[in-house]
PDB file of C-alpha atoms in Angstrom:
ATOM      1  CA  UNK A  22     -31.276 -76.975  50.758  1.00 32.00           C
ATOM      2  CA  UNK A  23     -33.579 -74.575  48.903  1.00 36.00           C
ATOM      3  CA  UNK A  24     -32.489 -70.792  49.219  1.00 40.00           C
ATOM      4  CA  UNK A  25     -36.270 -70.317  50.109  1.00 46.00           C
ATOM      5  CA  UNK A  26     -36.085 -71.881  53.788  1.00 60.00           C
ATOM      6  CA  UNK A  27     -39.179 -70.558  55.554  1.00 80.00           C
ATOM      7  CA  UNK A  28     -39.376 -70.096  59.452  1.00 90.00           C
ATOM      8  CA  UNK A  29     -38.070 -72.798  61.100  1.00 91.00           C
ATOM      9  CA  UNK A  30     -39.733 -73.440  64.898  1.00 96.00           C
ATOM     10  CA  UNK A  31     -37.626 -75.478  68.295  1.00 97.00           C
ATOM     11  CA  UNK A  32     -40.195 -76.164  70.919  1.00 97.00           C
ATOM     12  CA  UNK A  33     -43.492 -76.137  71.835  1.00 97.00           C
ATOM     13  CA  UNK A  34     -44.597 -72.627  71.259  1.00 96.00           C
ATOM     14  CA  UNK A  35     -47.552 -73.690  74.001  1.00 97.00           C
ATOM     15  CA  UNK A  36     -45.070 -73.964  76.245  1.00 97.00           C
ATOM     16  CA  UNK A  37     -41.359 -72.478  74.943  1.00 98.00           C
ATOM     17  CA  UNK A  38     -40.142 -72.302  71.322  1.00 98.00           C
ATOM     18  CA  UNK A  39     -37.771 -70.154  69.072  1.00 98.00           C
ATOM     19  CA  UNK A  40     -38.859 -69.357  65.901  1.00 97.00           C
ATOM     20  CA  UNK A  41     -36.893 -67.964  63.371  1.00 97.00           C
ATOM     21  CA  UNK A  42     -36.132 -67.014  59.442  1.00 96.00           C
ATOM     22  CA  UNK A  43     -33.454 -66.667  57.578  1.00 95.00           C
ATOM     23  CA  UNK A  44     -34.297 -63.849  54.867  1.00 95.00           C
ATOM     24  CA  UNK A  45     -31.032 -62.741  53.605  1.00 93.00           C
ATOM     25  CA  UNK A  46     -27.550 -64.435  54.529  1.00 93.00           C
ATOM     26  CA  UNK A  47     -24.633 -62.259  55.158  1.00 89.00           C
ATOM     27  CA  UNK A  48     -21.021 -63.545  55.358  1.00 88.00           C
ATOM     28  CA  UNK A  49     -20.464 -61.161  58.383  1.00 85.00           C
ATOM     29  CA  UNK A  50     -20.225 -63.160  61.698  1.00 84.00           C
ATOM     30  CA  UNK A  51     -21.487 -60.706  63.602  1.00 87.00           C
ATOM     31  CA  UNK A  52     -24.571 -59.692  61.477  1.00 91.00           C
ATOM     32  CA  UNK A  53     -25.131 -63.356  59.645  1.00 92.00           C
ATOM     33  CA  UNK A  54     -28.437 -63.381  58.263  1.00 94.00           C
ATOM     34  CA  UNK A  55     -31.289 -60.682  58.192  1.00 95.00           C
ATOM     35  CA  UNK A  56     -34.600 -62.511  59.388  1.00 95.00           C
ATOM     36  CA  UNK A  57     -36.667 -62.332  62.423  1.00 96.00           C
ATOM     37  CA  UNK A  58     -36.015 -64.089  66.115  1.00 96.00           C
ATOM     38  CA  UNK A  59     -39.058 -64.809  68.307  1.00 97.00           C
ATOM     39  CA  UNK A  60     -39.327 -66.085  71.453  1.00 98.00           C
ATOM     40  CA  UNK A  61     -42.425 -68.038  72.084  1.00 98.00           C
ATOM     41  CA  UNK A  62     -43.551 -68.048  75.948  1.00 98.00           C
ATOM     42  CA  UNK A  63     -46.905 -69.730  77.001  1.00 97.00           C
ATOM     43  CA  UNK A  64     -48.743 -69.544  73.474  1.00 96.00           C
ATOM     44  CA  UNK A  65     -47.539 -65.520  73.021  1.00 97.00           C
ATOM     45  CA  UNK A  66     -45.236 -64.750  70.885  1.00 97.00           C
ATOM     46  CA  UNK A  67     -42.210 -62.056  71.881  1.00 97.00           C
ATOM     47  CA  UNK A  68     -40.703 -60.562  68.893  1.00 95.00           C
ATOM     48  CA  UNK A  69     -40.971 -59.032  66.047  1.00 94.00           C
ATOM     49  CA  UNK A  70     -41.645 -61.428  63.199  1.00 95.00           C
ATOM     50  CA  UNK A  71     -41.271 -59.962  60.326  1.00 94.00           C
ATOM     51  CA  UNK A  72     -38.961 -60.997  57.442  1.00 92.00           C
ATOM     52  CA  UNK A  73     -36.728 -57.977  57.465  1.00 92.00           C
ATOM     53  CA  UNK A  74     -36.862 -57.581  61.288  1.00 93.00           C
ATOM     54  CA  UNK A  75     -32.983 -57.450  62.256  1.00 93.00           C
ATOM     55  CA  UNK A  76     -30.200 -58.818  61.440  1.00 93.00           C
ATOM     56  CA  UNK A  77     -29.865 -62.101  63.333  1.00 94.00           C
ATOM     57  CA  UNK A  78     -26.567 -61.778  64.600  1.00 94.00           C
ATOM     58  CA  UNK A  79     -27.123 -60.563  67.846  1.00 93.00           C
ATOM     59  CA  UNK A  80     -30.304 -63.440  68.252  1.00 95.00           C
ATOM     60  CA  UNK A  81     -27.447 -65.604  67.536  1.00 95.00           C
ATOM     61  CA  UNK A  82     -25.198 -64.401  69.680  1.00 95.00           C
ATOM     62  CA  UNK A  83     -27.083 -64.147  72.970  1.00 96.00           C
ATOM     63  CA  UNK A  84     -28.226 -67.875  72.698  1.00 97.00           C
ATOM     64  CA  UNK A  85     -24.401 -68.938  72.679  1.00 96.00           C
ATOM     65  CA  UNK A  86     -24.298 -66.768  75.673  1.00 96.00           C
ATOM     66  CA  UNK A  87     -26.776 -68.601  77.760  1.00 97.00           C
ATOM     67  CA  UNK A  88     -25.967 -71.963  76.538  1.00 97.00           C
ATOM     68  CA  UNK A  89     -21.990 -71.021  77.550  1.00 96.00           C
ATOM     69  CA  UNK A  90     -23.505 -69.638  80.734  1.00 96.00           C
ATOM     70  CA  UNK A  91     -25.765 -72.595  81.484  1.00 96.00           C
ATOM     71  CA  UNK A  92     -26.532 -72.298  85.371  1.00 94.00           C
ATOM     72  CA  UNK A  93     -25.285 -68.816  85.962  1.00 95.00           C
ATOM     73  CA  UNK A  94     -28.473 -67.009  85.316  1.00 96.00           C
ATOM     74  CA  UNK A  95     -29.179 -67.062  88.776  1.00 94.00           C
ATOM     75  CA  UNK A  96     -31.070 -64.101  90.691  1.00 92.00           C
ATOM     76  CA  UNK A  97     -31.951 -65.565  94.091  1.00 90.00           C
ATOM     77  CA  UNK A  98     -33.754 -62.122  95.616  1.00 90.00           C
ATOM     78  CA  UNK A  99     -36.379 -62.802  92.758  1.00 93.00           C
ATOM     79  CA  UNK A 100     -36.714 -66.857  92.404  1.00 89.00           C
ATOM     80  CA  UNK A 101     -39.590 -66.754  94.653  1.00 90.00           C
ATOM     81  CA  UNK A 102     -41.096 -63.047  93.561  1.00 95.00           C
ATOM     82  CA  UNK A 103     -44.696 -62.771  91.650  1.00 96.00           C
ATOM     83  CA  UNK A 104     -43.717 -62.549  87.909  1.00 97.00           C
ATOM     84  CA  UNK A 105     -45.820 -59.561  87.898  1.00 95.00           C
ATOM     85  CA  UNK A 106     -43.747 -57.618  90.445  1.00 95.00           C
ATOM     86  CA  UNK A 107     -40.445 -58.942  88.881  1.00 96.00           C
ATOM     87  CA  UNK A 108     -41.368 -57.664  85.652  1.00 95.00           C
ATOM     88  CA  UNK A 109     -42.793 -54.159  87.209  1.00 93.00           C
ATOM     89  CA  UNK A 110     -39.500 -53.872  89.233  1.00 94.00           C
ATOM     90  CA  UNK A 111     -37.268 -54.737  86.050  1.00 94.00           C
ATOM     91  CA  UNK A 112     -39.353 -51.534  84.161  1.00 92.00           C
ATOM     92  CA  UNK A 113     -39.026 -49.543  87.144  1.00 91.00           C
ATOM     93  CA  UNK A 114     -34.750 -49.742  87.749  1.00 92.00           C
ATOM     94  CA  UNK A 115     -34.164 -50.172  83.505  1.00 90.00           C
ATOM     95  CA  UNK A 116     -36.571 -48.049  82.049  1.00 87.00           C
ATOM     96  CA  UNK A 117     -38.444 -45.939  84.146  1.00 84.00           C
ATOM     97  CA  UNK A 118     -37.861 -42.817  85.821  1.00 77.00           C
ATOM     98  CA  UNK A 119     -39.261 -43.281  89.391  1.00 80.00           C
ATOM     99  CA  UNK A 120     -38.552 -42.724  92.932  1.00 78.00           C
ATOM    100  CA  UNK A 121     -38.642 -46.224  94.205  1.00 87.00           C
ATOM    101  CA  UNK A 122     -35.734 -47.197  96.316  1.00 87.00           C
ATOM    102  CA  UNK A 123     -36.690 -51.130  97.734  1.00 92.00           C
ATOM    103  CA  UNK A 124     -36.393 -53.839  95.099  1.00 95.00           C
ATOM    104  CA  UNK A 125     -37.081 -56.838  97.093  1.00 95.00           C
ATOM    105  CA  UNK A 126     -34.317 -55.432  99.572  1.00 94.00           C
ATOM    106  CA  UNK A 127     -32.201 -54.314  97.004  1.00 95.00           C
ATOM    107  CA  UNK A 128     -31.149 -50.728  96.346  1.00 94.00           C
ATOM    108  CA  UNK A 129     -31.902 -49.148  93.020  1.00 93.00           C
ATOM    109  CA  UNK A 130     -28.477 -49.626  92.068  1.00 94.00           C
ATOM    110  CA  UNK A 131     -27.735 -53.298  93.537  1.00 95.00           C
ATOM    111  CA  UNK A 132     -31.157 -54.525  91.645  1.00 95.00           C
ATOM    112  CA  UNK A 133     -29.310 -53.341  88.260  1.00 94.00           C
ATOM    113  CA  UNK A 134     -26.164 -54.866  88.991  1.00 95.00           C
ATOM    114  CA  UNK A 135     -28.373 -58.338  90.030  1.00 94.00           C
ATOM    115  CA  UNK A 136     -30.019 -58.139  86.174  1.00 93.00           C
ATOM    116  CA  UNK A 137     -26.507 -57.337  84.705  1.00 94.00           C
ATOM    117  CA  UNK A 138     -24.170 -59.468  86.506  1.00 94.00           C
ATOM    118  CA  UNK A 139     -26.458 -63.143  86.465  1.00 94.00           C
ATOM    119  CA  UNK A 140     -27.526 -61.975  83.095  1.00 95.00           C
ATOM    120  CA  UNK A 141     -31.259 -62.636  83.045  1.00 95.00           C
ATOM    121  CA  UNK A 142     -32.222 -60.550  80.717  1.00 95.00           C
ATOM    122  CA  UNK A 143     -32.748 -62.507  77.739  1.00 96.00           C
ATOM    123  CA  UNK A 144     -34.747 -60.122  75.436  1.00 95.00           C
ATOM    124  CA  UNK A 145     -34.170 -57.126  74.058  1.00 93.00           C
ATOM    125  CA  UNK A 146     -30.772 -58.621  72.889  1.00 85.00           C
ATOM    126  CA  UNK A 147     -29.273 -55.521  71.584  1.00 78.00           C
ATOM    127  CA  UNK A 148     -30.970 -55.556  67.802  1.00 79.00           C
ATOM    128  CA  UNK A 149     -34.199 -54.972  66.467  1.00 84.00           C
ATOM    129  CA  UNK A 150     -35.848 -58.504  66.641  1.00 87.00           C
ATOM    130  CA  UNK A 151     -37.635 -57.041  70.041  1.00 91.00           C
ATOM    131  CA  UNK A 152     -38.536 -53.255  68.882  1.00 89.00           C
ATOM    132  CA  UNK A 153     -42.381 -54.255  69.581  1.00 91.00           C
ATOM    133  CA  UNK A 154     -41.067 -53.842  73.469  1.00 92.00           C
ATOM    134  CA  UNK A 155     -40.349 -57.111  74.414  1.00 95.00           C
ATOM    135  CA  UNK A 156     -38.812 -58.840  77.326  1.00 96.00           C
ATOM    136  CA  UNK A 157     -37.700 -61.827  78.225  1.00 98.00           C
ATOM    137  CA  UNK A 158     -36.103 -62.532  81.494  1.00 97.00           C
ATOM    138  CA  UNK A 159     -34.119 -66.114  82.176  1.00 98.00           C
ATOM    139  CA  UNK A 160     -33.543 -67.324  85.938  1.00 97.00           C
ATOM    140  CA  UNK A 161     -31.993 -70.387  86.706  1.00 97.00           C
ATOM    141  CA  UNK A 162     -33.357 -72.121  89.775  1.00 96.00           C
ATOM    142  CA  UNK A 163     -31.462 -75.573  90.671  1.00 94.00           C
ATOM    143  CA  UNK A 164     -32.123 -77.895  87.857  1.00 96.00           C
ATOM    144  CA  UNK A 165     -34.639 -75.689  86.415  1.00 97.00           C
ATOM    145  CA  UNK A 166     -35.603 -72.346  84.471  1.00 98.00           C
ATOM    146  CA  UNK A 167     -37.969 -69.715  85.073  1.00 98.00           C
ATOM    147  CA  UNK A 168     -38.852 -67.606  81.808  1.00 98.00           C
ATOM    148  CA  UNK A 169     -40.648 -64.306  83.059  1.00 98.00           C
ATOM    149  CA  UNK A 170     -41.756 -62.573  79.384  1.00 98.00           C
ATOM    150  CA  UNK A 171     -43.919 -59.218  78.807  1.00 97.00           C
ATOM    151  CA  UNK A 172     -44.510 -56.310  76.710  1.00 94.00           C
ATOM    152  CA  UNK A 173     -43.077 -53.091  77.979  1.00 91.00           C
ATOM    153  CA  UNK A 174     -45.928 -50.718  77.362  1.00 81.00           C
ATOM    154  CA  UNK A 175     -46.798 -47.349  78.401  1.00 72.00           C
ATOM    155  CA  UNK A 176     -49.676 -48.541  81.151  1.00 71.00           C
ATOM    156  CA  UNK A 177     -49.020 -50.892  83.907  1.00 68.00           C
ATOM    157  CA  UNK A 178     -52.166 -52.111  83.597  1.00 74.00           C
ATOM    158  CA  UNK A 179     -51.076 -53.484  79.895  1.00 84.00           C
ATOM    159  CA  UNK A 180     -48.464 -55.010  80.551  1.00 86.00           C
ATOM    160  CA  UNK A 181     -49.470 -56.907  83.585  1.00 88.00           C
ATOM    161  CA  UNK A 182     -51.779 -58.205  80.250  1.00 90.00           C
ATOM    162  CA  UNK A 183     -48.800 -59.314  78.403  1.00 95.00           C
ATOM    163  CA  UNK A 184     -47.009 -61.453  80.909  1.00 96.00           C
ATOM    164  CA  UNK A 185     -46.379 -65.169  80.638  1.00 98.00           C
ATOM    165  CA  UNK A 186     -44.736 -67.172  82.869  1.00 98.00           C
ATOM    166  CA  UNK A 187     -43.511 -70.931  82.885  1.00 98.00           C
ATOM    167  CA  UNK A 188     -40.776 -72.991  84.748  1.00 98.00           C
ATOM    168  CA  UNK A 189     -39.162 -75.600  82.781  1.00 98.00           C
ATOM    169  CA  UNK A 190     -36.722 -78.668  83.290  1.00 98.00           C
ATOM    170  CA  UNK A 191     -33.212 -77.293  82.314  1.00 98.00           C
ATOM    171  CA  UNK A 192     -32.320 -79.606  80.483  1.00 98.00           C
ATOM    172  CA  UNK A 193     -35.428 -79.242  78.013  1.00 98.00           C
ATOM    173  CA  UNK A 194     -34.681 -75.604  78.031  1.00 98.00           C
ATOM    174  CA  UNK A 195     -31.264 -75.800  77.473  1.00 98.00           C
ATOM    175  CA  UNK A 196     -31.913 -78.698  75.003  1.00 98.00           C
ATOM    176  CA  UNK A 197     -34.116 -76.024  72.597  1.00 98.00           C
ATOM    177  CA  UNK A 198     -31.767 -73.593  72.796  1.00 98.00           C
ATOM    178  CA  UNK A 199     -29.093 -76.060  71.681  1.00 98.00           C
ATOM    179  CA  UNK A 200     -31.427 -77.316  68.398  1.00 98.00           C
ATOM    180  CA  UNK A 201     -31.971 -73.718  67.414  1.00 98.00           C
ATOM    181  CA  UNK A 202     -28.563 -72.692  67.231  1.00 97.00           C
ATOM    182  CA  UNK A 203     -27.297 -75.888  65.439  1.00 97.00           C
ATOM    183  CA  UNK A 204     -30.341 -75.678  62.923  1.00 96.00           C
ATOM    184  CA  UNK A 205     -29.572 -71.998  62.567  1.00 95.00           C
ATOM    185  CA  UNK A 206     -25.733 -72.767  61.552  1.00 94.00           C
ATOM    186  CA  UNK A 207     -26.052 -75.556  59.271  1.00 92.00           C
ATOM    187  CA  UNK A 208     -29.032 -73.539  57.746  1.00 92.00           C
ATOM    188  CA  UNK A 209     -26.564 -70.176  58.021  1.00 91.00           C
ATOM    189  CA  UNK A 210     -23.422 -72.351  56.560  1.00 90.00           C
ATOM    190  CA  UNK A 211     -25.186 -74.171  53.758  1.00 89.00           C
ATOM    191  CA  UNK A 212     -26.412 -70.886  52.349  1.00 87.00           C
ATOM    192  CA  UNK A 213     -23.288 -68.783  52.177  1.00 84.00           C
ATOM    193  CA  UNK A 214     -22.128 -70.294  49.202  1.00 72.00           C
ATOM    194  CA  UNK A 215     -26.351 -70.349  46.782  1.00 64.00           C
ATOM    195  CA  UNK A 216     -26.384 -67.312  44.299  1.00 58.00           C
ATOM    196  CA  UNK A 217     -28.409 -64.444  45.845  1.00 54.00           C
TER     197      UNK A 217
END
């Protein structure tokens, strides 16, 4: 392998892909490579792409997660909810200062523990590969996925613009997020030991 890789893409970005570079390798586990980490949902990309975007070991991290926590990512209040009110209810309890109290039933405060506890929040995964306001939410629903992703923006109106929705087979879903992180490893492995 070349120590110029290029951005490699898993999936269909038409439908769902991660795309990602490795820049710079790092022998630190938990930083690993600087690069950029996209999320492709519907034909729009989520991300930053950039070549000096983050370091990718967060990226890394959080698809281990899911793929450990295959199943769990379960939310039942919103499985049947309008994307566009999940993703204006996520903004309202996370981000935004308002005085709404009913989230689908929920309190304010039982909503929040909902997104922590299943862990659907996907995106922003706690670097900067999603600093363009990114998010990507992950429900799993029986034997499949729902991927709810937007732009947090400043107008409502915006981000209703941004949002793409699909549901997926779980076993496709969980099958690209499998590829990526093996690709990303041996790619990751293979380059600790070039010359910078």
């Amino acid at each position: 392998m070349s120590p110029e890789m290029g951005a490699v893409i898993v999936g269909e970005a038409s439908l769902f892909a991660i795309e990602s570079e490795i820049t710079k390798v790092v022998p630190s586990i938990s930083q690993r490579a600087l690069g950029f980490f996209v999320i492709h949902v519907c034909g729009r990309r989520f991300g930053v792409r950039e070549p000096d975007a983050s370091m990718l070991g967060c990226s890394f991290e959080e698809v281990n997660s899911r793929l450990q926590r295959c199943g769990t990512h379960c939310a039942r209040v919103l499985r049947d909810i309008n994307a566009a009110d999940v993703a204006e209810a996520y903004l309202d309890a996370i981000y935004r200062d308002t005085s709404r109290t009913d989230y689908f039933g929920l309190s304010h405060q039982g909503f929040v523990e909902v997104v922590h506890s299943s862990a659907i929040r996907w995106a922003p995964d706690g670097d900067e590969a999603f600093d363009d306001g990114s998010v990507v939410l992950h429900l799993d629903v029986e034997n499949r996925v729902r991927l709810i992703a937007f732009n947090n923006t400043d107008v409502a109106d915006d981000m209703i613009g941004t949002i793409r929705e699909v549901w997926l087979d779980a076993d496709l879903f969980y099958g690209v997020l499998s590829r990526w992180r093996d690709n990303f490893d041996a790619e990751w492995e293979s380059r600790l030991d070039l010359p910078a």
